[in-house]
Coordinates of C-alpha atoms and ligand atoms in Angstrom, one line a residue:
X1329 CA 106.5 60.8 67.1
X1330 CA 104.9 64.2 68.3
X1331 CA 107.5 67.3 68.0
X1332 CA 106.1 68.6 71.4
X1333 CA 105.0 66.9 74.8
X1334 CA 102.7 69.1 75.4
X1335 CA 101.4 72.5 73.2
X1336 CA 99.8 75.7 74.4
X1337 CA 98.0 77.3 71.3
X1338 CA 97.0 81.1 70.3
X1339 CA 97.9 82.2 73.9
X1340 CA 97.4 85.7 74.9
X1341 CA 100.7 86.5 76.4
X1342 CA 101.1 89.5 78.9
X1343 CA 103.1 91.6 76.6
X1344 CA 99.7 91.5 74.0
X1345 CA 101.7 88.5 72.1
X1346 CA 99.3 86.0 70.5
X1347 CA 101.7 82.6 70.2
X1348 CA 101.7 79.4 70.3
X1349 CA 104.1 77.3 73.2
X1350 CA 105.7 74.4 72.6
X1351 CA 107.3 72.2 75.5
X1352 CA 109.5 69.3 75.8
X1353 CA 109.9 67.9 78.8
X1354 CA 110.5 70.5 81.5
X1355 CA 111.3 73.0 78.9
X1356 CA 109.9 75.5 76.5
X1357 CA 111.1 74.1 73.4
X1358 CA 109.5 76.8 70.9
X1359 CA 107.5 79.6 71.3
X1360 CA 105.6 81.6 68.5
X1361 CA 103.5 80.3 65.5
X1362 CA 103.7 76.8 65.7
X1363 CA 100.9 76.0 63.3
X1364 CA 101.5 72.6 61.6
X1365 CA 103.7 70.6 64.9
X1366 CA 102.2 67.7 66.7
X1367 CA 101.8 67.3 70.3
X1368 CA 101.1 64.8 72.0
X1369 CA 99.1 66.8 73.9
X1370 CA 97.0 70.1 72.6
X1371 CA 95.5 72.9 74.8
X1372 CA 93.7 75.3 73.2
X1373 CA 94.4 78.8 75.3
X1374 CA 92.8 80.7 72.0
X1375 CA 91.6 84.5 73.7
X1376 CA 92.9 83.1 77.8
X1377 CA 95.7 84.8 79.2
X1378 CA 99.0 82.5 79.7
X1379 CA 100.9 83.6 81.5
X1380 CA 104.8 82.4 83.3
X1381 CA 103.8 81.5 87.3
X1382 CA 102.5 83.8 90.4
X1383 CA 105.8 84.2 92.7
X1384 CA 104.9 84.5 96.2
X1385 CA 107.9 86.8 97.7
X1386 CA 107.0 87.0 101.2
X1387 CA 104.9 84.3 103.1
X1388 CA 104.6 82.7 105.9
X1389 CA 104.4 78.9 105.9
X1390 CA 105.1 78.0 109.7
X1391 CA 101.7 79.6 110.7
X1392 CA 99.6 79.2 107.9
X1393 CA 95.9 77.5 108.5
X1394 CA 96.7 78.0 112.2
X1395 CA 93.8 80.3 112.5
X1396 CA 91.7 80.3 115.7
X1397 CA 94.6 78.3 117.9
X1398 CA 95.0 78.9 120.3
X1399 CA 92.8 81.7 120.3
X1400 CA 92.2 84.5 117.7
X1401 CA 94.0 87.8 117.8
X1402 CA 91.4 90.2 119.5
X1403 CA 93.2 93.5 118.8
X1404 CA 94.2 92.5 115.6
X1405 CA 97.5 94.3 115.9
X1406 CA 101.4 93.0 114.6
X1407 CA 102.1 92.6 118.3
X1408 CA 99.1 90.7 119.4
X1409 CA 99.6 88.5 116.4
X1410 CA 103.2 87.4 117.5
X1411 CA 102.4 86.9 121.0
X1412 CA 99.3 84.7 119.5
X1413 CA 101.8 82.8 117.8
X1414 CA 104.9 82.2 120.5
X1415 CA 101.7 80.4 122.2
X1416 CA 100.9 78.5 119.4
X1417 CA 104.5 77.5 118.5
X1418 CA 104.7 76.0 121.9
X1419 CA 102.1 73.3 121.2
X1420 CA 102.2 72.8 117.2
X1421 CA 104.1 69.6 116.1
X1422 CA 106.5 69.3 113.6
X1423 CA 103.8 66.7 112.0
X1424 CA 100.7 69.4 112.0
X1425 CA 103.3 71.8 110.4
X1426 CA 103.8 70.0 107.7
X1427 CA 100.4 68.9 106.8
X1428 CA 99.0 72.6 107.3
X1429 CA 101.9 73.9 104.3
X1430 CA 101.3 70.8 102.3
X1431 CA 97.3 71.4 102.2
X1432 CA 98.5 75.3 101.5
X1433 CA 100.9 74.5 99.1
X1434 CA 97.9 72.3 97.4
X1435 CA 96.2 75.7 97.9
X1436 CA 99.0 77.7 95.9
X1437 CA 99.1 74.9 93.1
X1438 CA 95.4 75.4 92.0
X1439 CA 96.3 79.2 92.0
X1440 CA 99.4 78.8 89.7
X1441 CA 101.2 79.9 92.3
X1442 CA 104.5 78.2 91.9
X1443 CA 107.5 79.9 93.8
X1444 CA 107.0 80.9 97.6
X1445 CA 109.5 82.7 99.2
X1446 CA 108.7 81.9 103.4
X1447 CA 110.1 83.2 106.8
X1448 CA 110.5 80.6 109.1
X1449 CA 110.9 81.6 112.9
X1450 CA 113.9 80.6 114.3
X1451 CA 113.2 81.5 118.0
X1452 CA 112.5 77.8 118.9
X1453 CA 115.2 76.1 120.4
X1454 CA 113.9 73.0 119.0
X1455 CA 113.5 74.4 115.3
X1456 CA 110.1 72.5 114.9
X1457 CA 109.4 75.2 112.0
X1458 CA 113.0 75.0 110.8
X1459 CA 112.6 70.7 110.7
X1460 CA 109.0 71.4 109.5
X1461 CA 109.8 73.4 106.8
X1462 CA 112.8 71.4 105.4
X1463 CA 111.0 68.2 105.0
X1464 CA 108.0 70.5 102.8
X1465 CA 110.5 72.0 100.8
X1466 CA 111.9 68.9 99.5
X1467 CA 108.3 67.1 99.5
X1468 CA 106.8 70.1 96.4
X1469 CA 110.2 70.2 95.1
X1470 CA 108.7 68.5 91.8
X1471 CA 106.3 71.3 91.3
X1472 CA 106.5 74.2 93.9
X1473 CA 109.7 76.1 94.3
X1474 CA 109.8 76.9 98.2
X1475 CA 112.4 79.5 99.6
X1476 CA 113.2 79.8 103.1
X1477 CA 113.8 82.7 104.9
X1478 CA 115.4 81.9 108.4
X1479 CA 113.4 84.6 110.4
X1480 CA 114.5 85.8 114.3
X1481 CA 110.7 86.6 115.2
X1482 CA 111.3 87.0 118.8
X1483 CA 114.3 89.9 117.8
X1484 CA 117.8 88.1 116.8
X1485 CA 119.2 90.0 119.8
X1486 CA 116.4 91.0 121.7
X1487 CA 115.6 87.3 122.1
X1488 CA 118.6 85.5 124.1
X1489 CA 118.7 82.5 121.3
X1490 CA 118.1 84.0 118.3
X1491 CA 121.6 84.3 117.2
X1492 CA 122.2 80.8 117.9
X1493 CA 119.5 79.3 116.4
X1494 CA 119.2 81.2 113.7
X1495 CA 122.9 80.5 112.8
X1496 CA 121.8 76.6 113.2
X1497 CA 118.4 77.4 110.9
X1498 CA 121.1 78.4 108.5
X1499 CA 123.4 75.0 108.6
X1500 CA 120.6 73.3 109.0
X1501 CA 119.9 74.5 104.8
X1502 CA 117.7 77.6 105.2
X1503 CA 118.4 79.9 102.0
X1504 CA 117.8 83.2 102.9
X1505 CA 118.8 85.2 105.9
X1506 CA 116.1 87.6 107.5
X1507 CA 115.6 89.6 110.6
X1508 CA 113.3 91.9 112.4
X1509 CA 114.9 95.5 113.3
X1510 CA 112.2 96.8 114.4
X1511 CA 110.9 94.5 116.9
X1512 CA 114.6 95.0 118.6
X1513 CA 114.5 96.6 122.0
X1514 CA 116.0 99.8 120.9
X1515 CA 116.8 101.5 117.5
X1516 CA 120.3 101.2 118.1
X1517 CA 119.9 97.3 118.6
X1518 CA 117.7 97.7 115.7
X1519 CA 120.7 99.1 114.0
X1520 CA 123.1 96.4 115.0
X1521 CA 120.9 93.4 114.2
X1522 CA 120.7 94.8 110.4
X1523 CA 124.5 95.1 110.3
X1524 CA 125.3 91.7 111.7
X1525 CA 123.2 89.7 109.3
X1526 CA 124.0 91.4 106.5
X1527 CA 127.7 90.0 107.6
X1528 CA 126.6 87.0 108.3
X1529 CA 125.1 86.7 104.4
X1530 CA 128.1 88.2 102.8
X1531 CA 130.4 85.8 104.3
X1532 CA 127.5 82.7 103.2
X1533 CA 127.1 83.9 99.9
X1534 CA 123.4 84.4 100.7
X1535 CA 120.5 86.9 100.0
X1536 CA 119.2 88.8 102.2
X1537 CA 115.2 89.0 103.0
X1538 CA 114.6 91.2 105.8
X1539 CA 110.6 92.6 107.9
X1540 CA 112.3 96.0 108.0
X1541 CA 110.0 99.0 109.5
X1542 CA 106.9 97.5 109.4
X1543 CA 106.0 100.0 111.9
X1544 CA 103.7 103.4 111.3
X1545 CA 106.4 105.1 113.6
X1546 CA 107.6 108.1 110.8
X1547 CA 110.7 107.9 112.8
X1548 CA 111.9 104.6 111.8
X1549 CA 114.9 104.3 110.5
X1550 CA 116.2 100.8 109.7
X1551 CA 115.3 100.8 105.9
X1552 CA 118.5 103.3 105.8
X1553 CA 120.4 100.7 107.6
X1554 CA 119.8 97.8 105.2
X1555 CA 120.3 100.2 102.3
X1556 CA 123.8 100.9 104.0
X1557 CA 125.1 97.5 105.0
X1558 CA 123.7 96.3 101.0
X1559 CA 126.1 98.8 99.6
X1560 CA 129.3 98.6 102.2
X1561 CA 129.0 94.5 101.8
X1562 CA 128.7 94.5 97.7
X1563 CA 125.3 92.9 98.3
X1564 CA 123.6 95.1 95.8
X1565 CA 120.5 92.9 93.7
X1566 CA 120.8 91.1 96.6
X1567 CA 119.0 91.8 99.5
X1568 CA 115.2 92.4 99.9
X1569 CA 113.4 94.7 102.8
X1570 CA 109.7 93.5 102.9
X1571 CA 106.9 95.9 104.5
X1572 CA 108.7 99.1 104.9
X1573 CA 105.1 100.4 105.9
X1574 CA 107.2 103.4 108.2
X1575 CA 108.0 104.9 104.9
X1576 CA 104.5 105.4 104.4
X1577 CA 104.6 108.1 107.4
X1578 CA 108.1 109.4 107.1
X1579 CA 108.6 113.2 106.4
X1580 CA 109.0 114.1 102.5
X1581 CA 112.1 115.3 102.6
X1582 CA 113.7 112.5 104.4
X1583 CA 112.3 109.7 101.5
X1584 CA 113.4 112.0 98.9
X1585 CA 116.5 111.2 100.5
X1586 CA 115.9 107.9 101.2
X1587 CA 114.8 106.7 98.0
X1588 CA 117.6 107.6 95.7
X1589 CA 120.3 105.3 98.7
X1590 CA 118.0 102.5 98.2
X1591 CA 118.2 102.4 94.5
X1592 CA 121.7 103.0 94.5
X1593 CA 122.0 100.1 97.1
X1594 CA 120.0 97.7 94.8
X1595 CA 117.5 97.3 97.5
X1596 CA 114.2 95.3 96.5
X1597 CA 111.1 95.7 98.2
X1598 CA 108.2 93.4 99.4
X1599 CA 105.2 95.3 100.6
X1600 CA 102.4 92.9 101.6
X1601 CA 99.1 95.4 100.8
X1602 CA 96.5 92.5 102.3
X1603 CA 98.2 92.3 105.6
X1604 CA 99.4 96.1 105.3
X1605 CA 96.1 97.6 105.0
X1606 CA 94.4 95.3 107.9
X1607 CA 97.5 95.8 110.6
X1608 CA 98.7 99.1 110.4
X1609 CA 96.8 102.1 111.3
X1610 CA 95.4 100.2 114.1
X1611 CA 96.7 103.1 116.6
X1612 CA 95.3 105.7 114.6
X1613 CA 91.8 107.1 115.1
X1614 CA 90.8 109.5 112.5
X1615 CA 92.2 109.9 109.4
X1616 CA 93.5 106.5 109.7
X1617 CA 96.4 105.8 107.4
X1618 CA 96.8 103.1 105.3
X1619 CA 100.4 102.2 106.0
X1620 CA 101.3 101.2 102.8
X1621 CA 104.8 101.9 101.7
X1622 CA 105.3 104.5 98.3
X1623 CA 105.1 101.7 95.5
X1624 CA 104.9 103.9 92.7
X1625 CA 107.4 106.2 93.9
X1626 CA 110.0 103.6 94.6
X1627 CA 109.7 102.0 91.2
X1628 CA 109.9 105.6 89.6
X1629 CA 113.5 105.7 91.0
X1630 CA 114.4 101.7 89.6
X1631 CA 113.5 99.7 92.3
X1632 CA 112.3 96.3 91.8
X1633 CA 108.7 95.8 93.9
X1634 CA 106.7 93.0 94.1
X1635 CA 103.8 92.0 96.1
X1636 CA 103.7 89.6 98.6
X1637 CA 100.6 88.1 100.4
X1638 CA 102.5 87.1 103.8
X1639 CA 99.5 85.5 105.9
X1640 CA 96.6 83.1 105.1
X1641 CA 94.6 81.8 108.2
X1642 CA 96.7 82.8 111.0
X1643 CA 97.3 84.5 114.3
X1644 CA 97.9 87.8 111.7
X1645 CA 95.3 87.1 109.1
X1646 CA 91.5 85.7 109.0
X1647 CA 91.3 85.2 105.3
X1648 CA 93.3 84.4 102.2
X1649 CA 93.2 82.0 98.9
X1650 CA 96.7 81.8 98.1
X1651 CA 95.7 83.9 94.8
X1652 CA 98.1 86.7 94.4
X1653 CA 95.5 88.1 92.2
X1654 CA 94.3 88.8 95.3
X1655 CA 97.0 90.6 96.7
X1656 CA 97.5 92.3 93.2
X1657 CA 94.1 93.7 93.2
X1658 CA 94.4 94.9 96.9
X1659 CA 97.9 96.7 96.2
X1660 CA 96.2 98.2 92.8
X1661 CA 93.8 100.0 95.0
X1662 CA 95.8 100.8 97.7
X1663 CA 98.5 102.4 95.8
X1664 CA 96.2 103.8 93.3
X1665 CA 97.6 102.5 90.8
X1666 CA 94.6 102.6 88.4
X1667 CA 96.2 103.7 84.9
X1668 CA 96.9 100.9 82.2
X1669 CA 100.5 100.6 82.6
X1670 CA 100.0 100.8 86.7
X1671 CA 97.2 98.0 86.3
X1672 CA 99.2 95.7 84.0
X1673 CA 102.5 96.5 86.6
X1674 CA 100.7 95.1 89.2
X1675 CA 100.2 92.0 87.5
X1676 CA 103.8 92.4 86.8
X1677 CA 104.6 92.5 90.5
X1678 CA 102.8 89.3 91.3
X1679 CA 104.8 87.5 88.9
X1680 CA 108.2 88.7 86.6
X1681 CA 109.4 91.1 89.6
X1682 CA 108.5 88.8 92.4
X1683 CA 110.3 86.4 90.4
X1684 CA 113.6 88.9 90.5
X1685 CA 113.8 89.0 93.8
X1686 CA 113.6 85.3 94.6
X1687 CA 116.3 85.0 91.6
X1688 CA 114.6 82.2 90.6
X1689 CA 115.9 80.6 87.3
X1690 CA 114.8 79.9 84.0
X1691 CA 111.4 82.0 84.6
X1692 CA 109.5 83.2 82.2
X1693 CA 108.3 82.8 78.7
X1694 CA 111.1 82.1 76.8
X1695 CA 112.9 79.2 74.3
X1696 CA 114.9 77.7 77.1
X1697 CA 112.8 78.9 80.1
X1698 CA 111.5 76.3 82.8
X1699 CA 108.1 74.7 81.4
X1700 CA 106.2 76.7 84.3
X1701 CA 102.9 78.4 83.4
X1702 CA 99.1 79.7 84.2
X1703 CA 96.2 79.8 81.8
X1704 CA 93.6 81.4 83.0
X1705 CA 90.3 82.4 82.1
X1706 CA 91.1 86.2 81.1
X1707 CA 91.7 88.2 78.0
X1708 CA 95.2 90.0 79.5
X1709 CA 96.7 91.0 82.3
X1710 CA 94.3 93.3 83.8
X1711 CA 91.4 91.4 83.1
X1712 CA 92.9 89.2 85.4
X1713 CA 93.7 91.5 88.3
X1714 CA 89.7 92.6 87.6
X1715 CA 88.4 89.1 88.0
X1716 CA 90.6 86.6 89.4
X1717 CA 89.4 83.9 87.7
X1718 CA 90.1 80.3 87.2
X1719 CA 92.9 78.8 86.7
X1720 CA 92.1 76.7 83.9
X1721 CA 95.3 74.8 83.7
X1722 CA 98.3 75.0 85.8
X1723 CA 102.0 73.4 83.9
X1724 CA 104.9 73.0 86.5
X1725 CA 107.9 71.9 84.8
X1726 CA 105.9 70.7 82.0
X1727 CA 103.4 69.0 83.7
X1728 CA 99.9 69.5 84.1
X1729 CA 99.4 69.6 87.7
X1730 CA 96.1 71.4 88.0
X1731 CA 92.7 72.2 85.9
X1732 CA 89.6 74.4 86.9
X1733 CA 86.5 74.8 84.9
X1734 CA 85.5 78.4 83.7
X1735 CA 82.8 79.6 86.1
X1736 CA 80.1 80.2 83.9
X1737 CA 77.1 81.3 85.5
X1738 CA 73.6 80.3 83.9
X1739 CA 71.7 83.2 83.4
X1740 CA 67.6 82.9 83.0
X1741 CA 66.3 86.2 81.9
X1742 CA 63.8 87.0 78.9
X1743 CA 65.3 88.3 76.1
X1744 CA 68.7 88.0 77.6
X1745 CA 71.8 85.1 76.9
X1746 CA 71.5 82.0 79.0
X1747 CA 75.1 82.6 80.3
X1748 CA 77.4 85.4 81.1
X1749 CA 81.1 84.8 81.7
X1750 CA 81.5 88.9 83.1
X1751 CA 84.4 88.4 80.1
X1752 CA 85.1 92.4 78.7
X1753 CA 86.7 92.9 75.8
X1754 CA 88.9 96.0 76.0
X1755 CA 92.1 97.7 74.4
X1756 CA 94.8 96.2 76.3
Ligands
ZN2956 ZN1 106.0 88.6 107.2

């Protein structure tokens, strides 16, 4: 009888490890040299990058591969995008829902993208997205960890059911609680929304996941709020503000300020650099800024920041691949974040630190950890951001739920090799 179920040999780990992996059921039973064991099943990873799963901490499920209906979002703005989509919430069915994030999750699966944290709208009376949602959660349950984020898009007090509904959302089984400050009516109701669902999750024993200041107004204030209401509930490691783009135009002194409460708050932070760099600016005429918030500036005061892709196909968003290689590689530019340690931190942030914030368990690559893991067609971490390659095999919970071929290309040139695989071999 073979010591391992399945065995992952001469790996390139992130960290520059070689090893070997051995798993047992939905475990990792043994990692290191494991020359000599039996298996009753062998992949050889030797020079590929294996990697623990991409963590998706900000998404959208409800809308995705919705694009075009009703219409397409002309102006391409935020607010455009979410009138675009209180149309299209009035006609989708709880059945179209659920095959559009089934075929995504299918999507996510081939991209080794195994844990999606998503906002579901909660605005609806009927809670098609809520009932949508539910059923897809528990339908990839085997092999895709899916987080949902109940999500007041119409404003939890700005819309005259939000509070309800979103309250019912949470009965109903939603996991996180989220909000929208910024789309309030004023800042003060901006204020007051932050404060009453961080109540609401203190007294539910539930994190906290919130669109905060994804504005380009410099005057924008409601990352301050959540850092506040974080620290006067105990919620600190605990609650999450996704965008923050305002801090991208707020005055110097202010995020000097700013910064040093969030990290004492234990504030995460979710920018989404695809969606980011497309949306905001879109008021601006020359310079045009990027809206971004300061990545490299919040993590040099402690604060956990991963990447999040947010839209694929939808009122927001014309493209995507549910690759957060992707969204890595955007970010990367974006932020500038261009030395080796930035480059292999981005990687980082589409996995291990993603993975914080979600505080999803047993992930990683450890004896004991869940039997969740990428291969792919890459020397190490950077390579990857650099080519976002295949996935050549995809384990969830020691399965192998997906394989891609390397994409080889055939090259006929005199005098030159009759392939290239644009692999570069390079001090890590
Ligand atoms: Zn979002």
């Amino acid at each position: 009888m073979a010591e391992f179920d399945l065995l992952i040999t001469d790996g390139n780990l992130p960290d520059g490890q070689v090893a070997d992996i051995g798993i047992v059921k939905d475990r990792i039973a043994a990692i290191g040299d494991l020359s000599g064991s039996t298996a009753a099943r062998v992949i050889d990873a030797a020079g590929d990058l294996v990697s623990p799963p991409f963590v998706d901490p900000h998404f959208h499920m409800d809308a995705t591969l919705s694009y075009g209906t009703p219409r397409i979002n002309a102006s391409g703005t935020l607010l455009e995008g979410i009138a675009l989509w209180g149309e299209l919430k009035q006609i989708a069915t709880v059945d179209q829902m659920v095959e559009r994030a089934l075929a995504y999750c299918d999507w996510a699966v081939s991209q080794g993208l195994l844990a999606i944290r998503s906002h579901v709208d909660t605005c609806d009376d009927s809670l098609k997205g809520v009932e949508a949602m539910l059923q897809v959660r528990e339908t990839v349950k085997p092999y895709l960890d899916l987080q949902l984020v109940a999500f007041p898009q119409d404003g939890f007090l700005r819309d005259p059911t939000a509070k309800a509904n979103t309250l019912r959302a949470l009965d109903m089984g939603v996991d996180v609680v989220g909000g929208i400050p910024h789309f309030e009516r004023t800042m003060e109701d901006g204020r007051a929304s932050v404060r009453e669902l961080c109540e609401i999750a203190a007294e539910r024993g539930l994190l906290v996941d919130m669109h905060c200041d994804e504005t380009d107004d410099p005057l924008s204030r409601h990352v301050e709020t959540l850092a506040y209401e974080a620290q006067r509930l105990g919620l600190q490691g605990r609650v999450n503000g996704s965008h923050l783009t305002s801090m991208h135009s707020m005055d110097n002194y202010y995020v000097s300020k700013l910064l040093p409460l969030m990290a004492e708050a234990g504030l995460s932070a979710v920018p989404n650099p695809l969606i980011n760099i497309v949306i905001q600016g879109r008021h601006d005429s020359f310079p045009k800024r990027r809206g971004l918030t300061r990545v490299k500036e919040m993590q040099s005061h402690g604060i956990t920041v991963g990447w999040g892709q947010d839209c694929v196909r939808d009122p927001w968003y014309p493209l995507g691949t549910a690759d957060m290689l992707d969204v890595a590689f955007m970010g990367l530019h974006v932020a500038q974040m261009t030395s080796p340690a930035e480059m292999r931190q981005c990687f980082e942030m589409a996995t291990t630190e993603s993975a914080k914030i979600l505080h999803l368990e047993g992930y990683g690559l450890y004896e004991g950890a869940r039997a969740s893991l990428v291969i792919l067609d890459a020397g190490d971490a950077i390579e990857a951001i650099r080519l976002r390659p295949a996935r050549l095999a995809v384990i969830s919970k020691g399965r192998v739920v997906s394989e891609t071929p390397r994409a080889d290309a055939r090259l006929d040139l005199p005098g030159r090799p009759a392939g290239v695989r644009r692999r570069h071999h390079h001090a890590n």
